[in-house]
Tab-separated table of C-alpha atoms and ligand atoms in Angstrom:
chain	number	residue	atom	x	y	z
A	1	MET	CA	148.654	155.635	99.793
A	2	ASN	CA	150.324	155.501	96.385
A	3	THR	CA	152.742	158.223	97.429
A	4	ILE	CA	155.051	160.644	95.086
A	5	SER	CA	158.284	161.551	96.072
A	6	VAL	CA	158.010	165.474	95.045
A	7	LYS	CA	162.470	166.643	95.274
A	8	ARG	CA	163.058	170.195	95.609
A	9	PRO	CA	163.476	170.955	91.541
A	10	SER	CA	166.789	171.477	90.765
A	11	PHE	CA	166.426	175.228	88.523
A	12	SER	CA	170.019	174.166	87.150
A	13	GLY	CA	169.204	171.492	84.891
A	14	VAL	CA	165.726	173.481	83.477
A	15	ALA	CA	166.998	175.687	80.033
A	16	ARG	CA	163.041	176.708	79.859
A	17	ILE	CA	159.851	176.636	82.707
A	18	LYS	CA	157.306	174.955	80.908
A	19	THR	CA	153.648	174.866	81.051
A	20	ILE	CA	153.076	170.794	80.240
A	21	VAL	CA	149.806	169.433	80.044
A	22	ILE	CA	149.382	165.760	80.578
A	23	ALA	CA	145.923	164.596	79.580
A	24	GLY	CA	145.551	161.429	81.322
A	25	GLY	CA	147.719	162.289	84.225
A	26	ALA	CA	146.258	160.741	86.959
A	27	GLY	CA	146.734	157.082	85.071
A	28	PHE	CA	149.400	154.764	86.075
A	29	VAL	CA	151.876	156.263	82.862
A	30	GLY	CA	150.351	159.795	82.776
A	31	SER	CA	151.123	160.201	87.381
A	32	HIS	CA	155.030	159.329	86.308
A	33	LEU	CA	154.911	161.918	83.688
A	34	CYS	CA	153.565	164.574	86.369
A	35	GLU	CA	155.558	163.895	89.192
A	36	ARG	CA	158.854	164.100	86.647
A	37	PHE	CA	157.724	167.279	85.448
A	38	ILE	CA	157.227	168.742	88.301
A	39	ASN	CA	159.874	167.960	89.984
A	40	GLN	CA	162.219	169.112	87.089
A	41	GLY	CA	160.795	172.569	87.394
A	42	HIS	CA	158.560	173.074	85.730
A	43	ARG	CA	154.362	173.840	85.945
A	44	VAL	CA	152.046	170.824	84.834
A	45	VAL	CA	148.053	170.725	83.760
A	46	CYS	CA	146.823	167.190	84.612
A	47	VAL	CA	143.716	166.486	82.448
A	48	ASP	CA	142.260	163.109	83.824
A	49	ASN	CA	137.834	161.874	83.713
A	50	LEU	CA	139.505	159.577	86.339
A	51	GLN	CA	137.815	156.978	84.599
A	52	THR	CA	140.720	154.750	85.865
A	53	GLY	CA	142.901	157.244	87.267
A	54	SER	CA	142.813	158.207	90.571
A	55	ARG	CA	143.473	161.698	93.281
A	56	ASP	CA	145.871	158.578	94.941
A	57	ASN	CA	148.170	158.729	92.292
A	58	ILE	CA	148.651	161.739	92.268
A	59	ALA	CA	148.319	163.307	95.971
A	60	SER	CA	151.576	164.178	96.634
A	61	LEU	CA	151.385	166.777	93.741
A	62	LEU	CA	148.056	168.391	94.785
A	63	ALA	CA	149.222	170.722	96.976
A	64	HIS	CA	152.411	171.746	94.536
A	65	HIS	CA	152.193	175.438	93.467
A	66	ASP	CA	153.910	174.630	89.591
A	67	PHE	CA	150.506	171.144	89.478
A	68	ARG	CA	147.108	171.492	88.339
A	69	PHE	CA	144.504	168.888	88.035
A	70	VAL	CA	140.753	169.710	86.250
A	71	LEU	CA	138.829	166.844	85.863
A	72	HIS	CA	137.618	166.655	81.964
A	73	ASP	CA	136.629	163.544	79.866
A	74	VAL	CA	138.747	164.205	76.577
A	75	THR	CA	135.993	163.376	74.631
A	76	ALA	CA	135.025	166.953	74.941
A	77	PRO	CA	136.570	170.511	73.690
A	78	LEU	CA	139.302	171.370	76.420
A	79	ALA	CA	139.951	174.894	76.708
A	80	LEU	CA	142.766	176.450	78.790
A	81	ASP	CA	143.882	179.945	80.001
A	82	GLY	CA	147.640	181.300	79.513
A	83	PRO	CA	150.301	179.809	77.040
A	84	VAL	CA	151.092	175.406	76.221
A	85	HIS	CA	153.973	174.621	75.749
A	86	GLU	CA	154.065	170.446	75.330
A	87	ILE	CA	150.631	168.202	75.544
A	88	TYR	CA	151.086	164.282	76.094
A	89	ASN	CA	148.036	162.790	75.477
A	90	MET	CA	147.965	159.832	77.494
A	91	ALA	CA	144.125	160.230	78.537
A	92	CYS	CA	143.110	156.351	77.872
A	93	THR	CA	142.108	153.437	79.480
A	94	ALA	CA	144.542	150.922	78.582
A	95	SER	CA	143.574	147.847	80.535
A	96	PRO	CA	141.698	145.398	77.849
A	97	PRO	CA	138.281	144.619	80.681
A	98	ARG	CA	138.169	147.981	81.351
A	99	TYR	CA	138.327	149.293	78.052
A	100	GLN	CA	135.874	146.557	76.665
A	101	LEU	CA	133.069	148.196	79.569
A	102	ASP	CA	132.320	150.624	77.368
A	103	PRO	CA	133.703	150.068	73.652
A	104	ILE	CA	132.238	153.286	71.964
A	105	HIS	CA	133.663	156.214	74.736
A	106	THR	CA	136.852	154.209	74.185
A	107	PHE	CA	137.249	155.196	70.759
A	108	ARG	CA	135.784	158.419	71.153
A	109	THR	CA	138.193	158.773	73.444
A	110	CYS	CA	141.142	157.597	71.081
A	111	THR	CA	139.371	159.999	68.306
A	112	ASP	CA	137.608	162.720	70.111
A	113	GLY	CA	140.410	163.036	72.492
A	114	ALA	CA	142.724	163.436	69.881
A	115	MET	CA	141.356	166.101	67.721
A	116	ASN	CA	140.799	168.214	71.330
A	117	LEU	CA	144.156	168.175	71.885
A	118	LEU	CA	145.285	168.590	68.400
A	119	ASN	CA	143.151	171.520	68.390
A	120	LEU	CA	144.160	172.383	71.444
A	121	ALA	CA	147.864	171.971	69.790
A	122	ARG	CA	147.052	174.245	67.298
A	123	ASP	CA	145.738	177.058	69.108
A	124	LYS	CA	148.573	177.393	72.173
A	125	GLY	CA	151.864	176.601	69.419
A	126	ALA	CA	152.188	173.457	71.844
A	127	LYS	CA	154.024	170.693	70.388
A	128	VAL	CA	151.904	167.566	71.375
A	129	LEU	CA	152.718	164.018	71.573
A	130	LEU	CA	150.252	160.613	71.555
A	131	SER	CA	150.629	158.080	73.393
A	132	SER	CA	149.610	154.493	70.823
A	133	THR	CA	150.304	151.715	71.174
A	134	SER	CA	151.952	148.264	70.278
A	135	GLU	CA	147.869	146.968	69.823
A	136	VAL	CA	148.128	148.905	66.477
A	137	TYR	CA	150.107	145.475	65.510
A	138	GLY	CA	147.326	143.622	66.035
A	139	ASP	CA	147.586	139.953	66.236
A	140	PRO	CA	151.771	140.352	64.214
A	141	GLU	CA	152.361	138.065	61.881
A	142	ILE	CA	156.218	138.705	61.858
A	143	SER	CA	158.233	138.980	65.732
A	144	LEU	CA	160.274	141.738	66.040
A	145	GLN	CA	157.526	144.176	65.448
A	146	HIS	CA	158.781	147.287	63.491
A	147	GLU	CA	156.915	150.739	62.775
A	148	GLY	CA	157.069	150.432	58.703
A	149	TYR	CA	154.797	146.647	59.820
A	150	ARG	CA	151.498	147.463	59.005
A	151	GLY	CA	149.345	145.374	61.580
A	152	ASN	CA	147.129	142.172	61.936
A	153	VAL	CA	144.173	143.869	63.368
A	154	ASN	CA	140.390	142.920	63.949
A	155	THR	CA	137.975	145.790	62.679
A	156	CYS	CA	135.172	143.882	64.238
A	157	GLY	CA	136.430	142.592	67.857
A	158	PRO	CA	136.361	143.393	70.898
A	159	ARG	CA	139.672	145.133	71.332
A	160	ALA	CA	138.875	146.954	67.768
A	161	CYS	CA	137.263	149.724	69.766
A	162	TYR	CA	141.678	150.517	71.564
A	163	ASP	CA	143.190	149.177	68.175
A	164	GLU	CA	141.471	151.155	65.861
A	165	GLY	CA	141.116	154.211	67.534
A	166	LYS	CA	144.674	154.080	68.048
A	167	ARG	CA	145.786	154.025	64.331
A	168	ALA	CA	142.774	156.620	63.570
A	169	ALA	CA	144.062	158.825	66.090
A	170	GLU	CA	147.982	158.057	64.418
A	171	THR	CA	146.266	159.798	61.384
A	172	LEU	CA	144.676	162.681	62.607
A	173	PHE	CA	148.131	163.284	64.285
A	174	TRP	CA	149.609	162.567	60.674
A	175	GLU	CA	147.382	164.616	59.305
A	176	TYR	CA	147.887	167.603	61.670
A	177	GLY	CA	150.999	167.349	61.375
A	178	ALA	CA	151.197	167.400	57.852
A	179	HIS	CA	148.655	169.656	57.256
A	180	LEU	CA	148.227	172.177	60.082
A	181	GLY	CA	151.399	172.601	60.899
A	182	VAL	CA	151.033	170.640	64.604
A	183	GLN	CA	154.068	170.026	65.930
A	184	THR	CA	153.335	165.986	66.210
A	185	ARG	CA	155.280	162.952	68.559
A	186	ILE	CA	153.553	159.377	68.280
A	187	ALA	CA	155.221	156.667	70.230
A	188	ARG	CA	153.890	153.419	70.047
A	189	ILE	CA	154.349	151.980	73.993
A	190	PHE	CA	154.640	148.042	74.383
A	191	ASN	CA	154.367	146.584	77.375
A	192	THR	CA	155.152	148.847	80.620
A	193	TYR	CA	154.952	147.924	84.395
A	194	GLY	CA	155.440	149.493	87.752
A	195	PRO	CA	154.623	151.149	90.903
A	196	ARG	CA	151.017	152.858	90.342
A	197	MET	CA	149.734	150.071	87.291
A	198	HIS	CA	145.739	149.769	89.559
A	199	PRO	CA	145.849	146.530	91.466
A	200	ASP	CA	142.801	144.968	89.641
A	201	ASP	CA	143.165	146.489	85.775
A	202	GLY	CA	143.552	142.927	84.721
A	203	ARG	CA	147.158	143.550	83.062
A	204	VAL	CA	149.435	140.536	83.544
A	205	VAL	CA	151.972	142.006	85.181
A	206	SER	CA	149.560	143.291	87.086
A	207	ASN	CA	147.747	140.454	87.643
A	208	PHE	CA	150.597	137.926	88.807
A	209	ILE	CA	151.794	140.088	91.346
A	210	VAL	CA	148.323	140.361	92.873
A	211	GLN	CA	147.310	137.359	92.728
A	212	ALA	CA	151.127	136.237	94.242
A	213	LEU	CA	150.512	138.060	97.195
A	214	ARG	CA	146.873	137.419	97.776
A	215	GLY	CA	147.831	133.852	97.987
A	216	GLN	CA	145.717	132.898	94.924
A	217	ASP	CA	147.104	130.811	91.917
A	218	LEU	CA	147.938	132.328	88.654
A	219	THR	CA	145.607	132.778	85.877
A	220	ILE	CA	147.607	131.694	83.014
A	221	TYR	CA	145.496	132.368	79.471
A	222	GLY	CA	146.036	129.501	77.477
A	223	ASN	CA	148.590	127.370	77.670
A	224	GLY	CA	150.624	130.405	77.958
A	225	SER	CA	152.925	130.624	75.184
A	226	GLN	CA	152.344	133.313	73.891
A	227	THR	CA	155.327	136.120	74.460
A	228	ARG	CA	155.511	139.974	75.668
A	229	SER	CA	157.831	142.614	76.161
A	230	PHE	CA	157.776	144.368	79.256
A	231	CYS	CA	159.570	147.732	79.993
A	232	TYR	CA	159.725	149.525	82.839
A	233	ILE	CA	157.872	152.330	83.328
A	234	ASP	CA	161.427	154.582	84.511
A	235	ASP	CA	163.004	153.819	80.680
A	236	LEU	CA	159.172	154.674	79.273
A	237	VAL	CA	159.092	158.297	80.928
A	238	ASP	CA	162.901	158.320	79.382
A	239	GLY	CA	161.711	157.634	75.810
A	240	LEU	CA	158.256	159.264	76.066
A	241	ILE	CA	160.448	163.010	76.999
A	242	ALA	CA	163.365	162.071	74.765
A	243	LEU	CA	160.777	161.323	71.741
A	244	MET	CA	158.751	164.846	72.073
A	245	ALA	CA	162.411	166.885	72.532
A	246	SER	CA	163.482	165.454	68.806
A	247	ASP	CA	161.564	166.462	65.308
A	248	GLU	CA	160.095	162.497	64.489
A	249	LYS	CA	156.497	162.705	63.476
A	250	MET	CA	156.359	159.638	62.266
A	251	PRO	CA	155.915	156.657	65.020
A	252	VAL	CA	158.645	155.427	66.962
A	253	ASN	CA	158.340	152.050	69.404
A	254	LEU	CA	158.907	152.917	72.486
A	255	GLY	CA	159.140	149.558	74.329
A	256	ASN	CA	161.783	146.974	75.502
A	257	PRO	CA	162.620	144.037	73.362
A	258	ASP	CA	163.775	141.419	76.140
A	259	GLU	CA	160.415	138.151	75.649
A	260	PHE	CA	158.985	136.241	77.261
A	261	THR	CA	155.969	134.232	77.371
A	262	MET	CA	153.460	134.654	79.979
A	263	LEU	CA	154.397	131.018	81.972
A	264	GLU	CA	158.090	132.287	82.272
A	265	LEU	CA	156.879	135.783	83.610
A	266	ALA	CA	154.537	133.461	86.121
A	267	ARG	CA	157.424	131.930	87.445
A	268	LYS	CA	159.579	134.637	88.134
A	269	VAL	CA	156.482	136.411	90.098
A	270	LEU	CA	156.203	132.790	91.825
A	271	ASP	CA	160.189	132.543	92.594
A	272	LYS	CA	160.614	136.373	93.746
A	273	THR	CA	156.765	136.679	95.547
A	274	GLY	CA	157.786	133.028	97.313
A	275	ALA	CA	154.191	132.324	96.748
A	276	SER	CA	153.398	128.991	97.092
A	277	VAL	CA	150.468	129.329	94.417
A	278	GLY	CA	149.509	127.266	91.624
A	279	LEU	CA	148.713	128.005	87.840
A	280	ILE	CA	145.455	127.703	86.710
A	281	ASN	CA	144.594	127.622	82.342
A	282	GLN	CA	142.049	129.587	81.390
A	283	PRO	CA	140.785	129.787	76.843
A	284	LEU	CA	142.999	132.702	75.650
A	285	PRO	CA	140.503	135.763	75.088
A	286	GLN	CA	139.518	136.641	71.211
A	287	ASP	CA	142.303	138.426	68.960
A	288	ASP	CA	144.812	138.274	71.888
A	289	PRO	CA	147.668	138.807	70.044
A	290	ARG	CA	150.083	135.289	70.182
A	291	GLN	CA	153.945	137.475	70.490
A	292	ARG	CA	155.209	140.903	71.263
A	293	ARG	CA	158.525	142.533	71.054
A	294	PRO	CA	159.577	145.666	69.927
A	295	ASP	CA	162.004	146.374	66.754
A	296	ILE	CA	163.815	149.985	68.676
A	297	SER	CA	166.262	150.508	66.528
A	298	ARG	CA	164.926	153.922	65.123
A	299	ALA	CA	164.789	154.960	68.698
A	300	ALA	CA	168.098	154.470	69.342
A	301	GLU	CA	168.949	155.495	65.929
A	302	LEU	CA	166.749	159.263	66.322
A	303	LEU	CA	166.563	158.760	70.082
A	304	GLY	CA	169.737	157.545	71.371
A	305	TRP	CA	167.518	155.660	73.670
A	306	ALA	CA	166.838	152.565	74.887
A	307	PRO	CA	165.929	151.038	78.101
A	308	LYS	CA	167.550	150.037	80.938
A	309	VAL	CA	165.626	148.221	83.577
A	310	ALA	CA	165.959	144.413	83.546
A	311	LEU	CA	162.405	142.654	83.886
A	312	ASP	CA	164.234	141.343	86.889
A	313	GLN	CA	165.135	144.736	88.611
A	314	GLY	CA	162.130	146.100	87.950
A	315	LEU	CA	159.819	142.842	88.847
A	316	ASP	CA	161.590	143.415	92.182
A	317	LEU	CA	160.216	147.121	92.485
A	318	THR	CA	156.565	146.531	91.280
A	319	ILE	CA	156.416	143.913	93.280
A	320	ARG	CA	158.045	145.258	96.505
A	321	TRP	CA	155.298	148.335	95.687
A	322	PHE	CA	152.205	146.138	95.301
A	323	TRP	CA	153.130	144.313	98.386
A	324	SER	CA	152.908	147.853	100.762
A	325	VAL	CA	149.759	149.174	98.756
A	326	LEU	CA	148.474	145.560	99.706
A	327	ASN	CA	149.903	145.428	102.806
A	328	ALA	CA	147.826	149.344	103.246
A	329	GLN	CA	144.746	148.332	102.327
A	330	SER	CA	144.065	144.832	104.362
A	331	VAL	CA	145.137	147.072	107.328
A	332	GLU	CA	142.486	149.854	105.914
A	333	ALA	CA	139.996	147.208	106.128
A	334	ARG	CA	140.827	145.517	109.901
A	335	VAL	CA	140.742	149.574	111.293
A	336	SER	CA	137.166	149.966	109.190
B	401	LIG	N1	150.698	151.173	80.696
B	401	LIG	C1	151.004	150.638	78.993
B	401	LIG	O1	151.460	148.890	78.961
B	401	LIG	C2	150.601	150.563	77.572
B	401	LIG	C3	150.884	150.110	76.271
B	401	LIG	C4	150.561	150.605	75.316
B	401	LIG	C5	150.024	152.119	74.969
B	401	LIG	N2	149.526	152.441	76.530
B	401	LIG	C6	148.867	153.881	76.215
B	401	LIG	O2	149.103	155.011	77.249
B	401	LIG	C7	148.280	155.713	78.102
B	401	LIG	C8	148.331	155.255	79.503
B	401	LIG	O3	148.011	154.432	79.592
B	401	LIG	P1	148.186	154.113	81.383
B	401	LIG	O4	148.655	152.514	81.284
B	401	LIG	O5	148.711	154.770	82.198
B	401	LIG	O6	146.741	153.371	81.269
B	401	LIG	P2	145.556	154.212	82.730
B	401	LIG	O7	144.339	153.410	82.671
B	401	LIG	O8	146.842	153.913	83.733
B	401	LIG	O9	145.691	155.518	82.486
B	401	LIG	C9	145.023	156.234	81.511
B	401	LIG	C10	144.146	157.471	82.189
B	401	LIG	O10	143.122	158.611	81.289
B	401	LIG	C11	142.415	158.759	81.982
B	401	LIG	N3	140.975	158.851	80.837
B	401	LIG	C12	140.817	157.259	80.095
B	401	LIG	N4	139.926	158.189	79.575
B	401	LIG	C13	139.709	159.889	79.166
B	401	LIG	C14	138.843	160.471	78.903
B	401	LIG	N5	137.755	159.992	78.019
B	401	LIG	N6	139.069	161.591	79.440
B	401	LIG	C15	139.870	161.979	80.023
B	401	LIG	N7	141.152	160.697	80.748
B	401	LIG	C16	140.788	159.806	80.601
B	401	LIG	C17	142.108	157.866	83.181
B	401	LIG	O11	141.122	158.548	83.905
B	401	LIG	C18	143.667	156.855	83.363
B	401	LIG	O12	143.512	158.159	84.623
B	401	LIG	C19	147.009	155.649	76.774
B	401	LIG	O13	146.679	156.339	75.991
B	401	LIG	C20	147.119	153.828	76.679
B	401	LIG	O14	146.516	154.091	75.196
B	401	LIG	C21	149.464	152.330	78.039
């Protein structure tokens, strides 16, 4: 259902064919990385426990001769045959309602998972990238969060398993880089959206779009004045690949600095979908950050990277994708 278009590899543009491991490759971000590398002619090993990812996300890749799927939970050590050149650690459920279902497993995914992938990188002589998060800044006291800001995180709250897990993972990456010579990279990813987000995963962009398309009122937590900055998936994939190709071992923010309140986002989604539904207010979840906006000057300077897709354009593409998925689901439901 979630189709991936596999283009004929253009070998002229590939300096060297690499074997690239994508842990969490059946998820939202990971599946876009898998697709990008297969289209570039690389070999991809997708490692996933399918906790929030799905075979649908990689359906068109499964039969490809350069693509291999390994069902595996990264909290256990991972052994792979043959050379590995790069490892992207995207394995961790990113949606708060979902990662809070089993917080200890979430924490172990961040920490044990990081260690197991770092050990694989050390054994194979591979470069390894951590998908860290803006959540390491917690509920920030400064607007425009730069990498030097140390954050405002609650260690004993419902988001701590994820936020503190990612902070610990950053430390592991830094130590393996500093003391064991592993080529590590740390991406601090800010809210990213686009096709292949799970319709029911509870993140705000997918929530609003799915509610609007289903003719339901949009849920606003708190008064809707809290802000987020939204990066379109293709921009994030470009940034991750540029970071892996760089020599930078310290964390780098990747996100779109255009900041919107939740009310502004809701109005955009209502305008674009034409849904005649209202807004309903729910209490703000505990430790929900009031603001989020990346300072991406390091990414610009070190990687020559900046996002290109404006929210209006990205929302149009994402709404179109959700519309086709929800339509297919309702046809399936009518047929069965
Ligand atoms: N999407 C965002 O806005 C965002 C923001 C900040 C950070 N990130 C990070 O990027 C990465 C990917 O996020 P996403 O949005 O694609 O989330 P996602 O939930 O769609 O994908 C995560 C993938 O990891 C897999 N996974 C989870 N735990 C695992 C485990 N123990 N072993 C093996 N596989 C496991 C899931 O099945 C899923 O396929 C995550 O590490 C997340 O923390 C994402």
